C-alpha positions in Angstrom: 193.8 -9.1 89.2 191.8 -7.9 92.4 189.5 -6.0 89.9 188.5 -8.8 88.1 187.6 -11.2 90.9 184.1 -11.2 91.8 184.5 -12.0 95.2 186.1 -9.0 95.7 184.2 -6.0 97.1 186.7 -3.1 97.1 190.7 -3.0 97.6 193.5 -0.3 98.8 196.6 0.2 98.6 199.2 0.2 101.9 196.5 1.0 104.1 196.6 -0.9 107.5 199.8 -1.9 109.9 200.0 -4.7 111.8 203.4 -4.7 114.4 204.7 -7.8 116.5 207.7 -7.1 118.8 208.2 -3.7 117.6 209.1 -4.7 113.7 205.8 -2.9 111.5 204.3 -4.4 108.6 202.4 -2.4 106.2 200.5 -4.7 103.8 200.5 -3.9 99.9 196.6 -3.9 100.0 193.6 -4.5 102.1 190.9 -5.7 100.4 187.5 -6.4 101.2 185.7 -9.8 100.3 182.0 -10.5 99.9 181.2 -12.5 102.8 182.6 -9.4 104.6 186.3 -11.0 105.3 189.0 -8.0 105.7 192.2 -9.3 104.0 195.6 -8.1 104.4 197.8 -8.9 101.2 200.8 -8.6 100.0 202.3 -9.2 96.5 205.2 -12.0 95.2 207.8 -9.7 95.4 207.2 -8.9 98.8 209.9 -9.5 101.4 208.7 -8.7 105.1 211.0 -8.4 108.3 208.5 -10.8 109.9 208.2 -14.5 109.1 204.5 -15.2 106.9 203.1 -17.0 109.9 203.7 -13.8 112.5 202.0 -11.8 110.0 198.9 -14.6 109.7 198.7 -14.7 113.9 198.8 -10.5 113.8 196.1 -10.2 111.1 194.0 -12.7 113.2 194.4 -10.9 116.0 192.8 -7.6 114.8 190.1 -9.9 113.3 191.6 -9.8 109.8 193.3 -12.6 107.5 196.5 -12.2 105.8 197.3 -13.7 102.4 200.8 -13.4 100.1 200.3 -14.3 97.0 202.3 -16.6 95.3 204.1 -15.6 92.1 202.4 -18.5 90.2 199.0 -17.2 91.1 199.2 -14.3 88.9 201.8 -15.1 86.8 200.6 -19.1 85.4 197.8 -19.5 83.2 195.4 -17.1 81.4 193.8 -15.1 84.2 196.6 -12.0 84.1 196.2 -11.8 80.2 192.4 -11.4 80.3 192.4 -9.4 83.3 194.7 -6.7 80.7 192.5 -7.2 77.9 189.6 -6.5 79.9 190.5 -3.4 81.8 191.3 -1.8 78.7 187.8 -1.5 78.1 187.0 -0.2 82.4 186.2 3.2 81.2 183.6 2.2 78.3 179.8 3.0 78.9 177.2 0.8 78.0 174.0 1.4 76.3 170.7 1.1 78.3 169.4 -1.0 75.7 172.4 -3.3 74.7 172.6 -4.1 78.5 169.0 -4.9 78.4 168.9 -6.7 75.8 171.8 -9.0 76.5 170.8 -9.5 79.5 167.5 -10.9 78.6 169.0 -13.0 76.5 171.1 -14.2 78.7 167.8 -15.0 81.2 166.7 -17.1 78.2 169.6 -19.1 77.4 171.6 -19.6 80.3 174.4 -18.6 79.1 176.1 -17.9 75.2 179.6 -17.9 73.7 181.5 -14.6 73.8 180.8 -14.6 69.9 177.2 -15.0 70.2 176.8 -12.3 72.7 178.7 -9.6 70.4 175.9 -10.4 67.8 173.4 -8.8 70.3 175.4 -5.5 70.6 173.4 -3.0 68.1 174.2 0.6 69.7 178.0 -0.1 70.5 181.0 -1.6 70.1 180.4 -5.3 70.8 183.8 -5.8 72.6 184.1 -2.9 74.7 180.2 -3.7 75.7 181.2 -6.9 77.4 184.4 -6.2 78.7 182.4 -3.5 80.6 180.0 -5.8 81.7 182.0 -8.3 82.3 184.1 -5.6 84.8 180.9 -4.1 86.1 179.7 -7.3 87.2 176.9 -8.0 84.6 178.4 -10.7 83.2 180.9 -13.2 83.9 183.5 -15.2 82.1 185.8 -18.0 83.1 189.2 -16.0 83.3 191.5 -18.7 84.1 190.5 -21.7 81.6 191.8 -20.0 78.5 192.1 -16.5 76.9 188.4 -15.1 76.1 187.4 -15.9 72.6 184.7 -16.4 70.5 183.7 -19.8 72.0 184.2 -18.1 75.6 181.1 -19.0 77.7 179.2 -15.9 79.0 176.7 -16.0 82.0 174.7 -13.5 83.8 175.6 -12.6 87.0 173.2 -12.9 90.2 173.7 -11.1 93.0 
């Protein structure tokens, strides 16, 4: 889920500890946001020894933010399924010609459907190319609205 969130620039597992009153807590993830915020994040199944409010206060005292992700944020809706579909193509290399061709088309049109984008890919596997470009931040789709399909709108990401 962290890999497909465009506002997250990096993340790492269990690297930061916070403590209060002799109780220690190591967050599941340290997440770096594009706006400079560093989050300590715990997965939904986490049952820490400290209260959520205490974890939040400890994190804030260190200049960090704290987030306990709710079960519904991960398992309800389409985001997890779409993330799984995209991540299978994470290692796909996109040929320069396909990348430039698709980005130029998006510049001309503003957005295209996934199906229309597939037609622009000539040098490699179309679905793998689009998925890789989504994962690498060149283009974006709405992962929450529905499963990715031919009618899904694709737009160019701007940095």
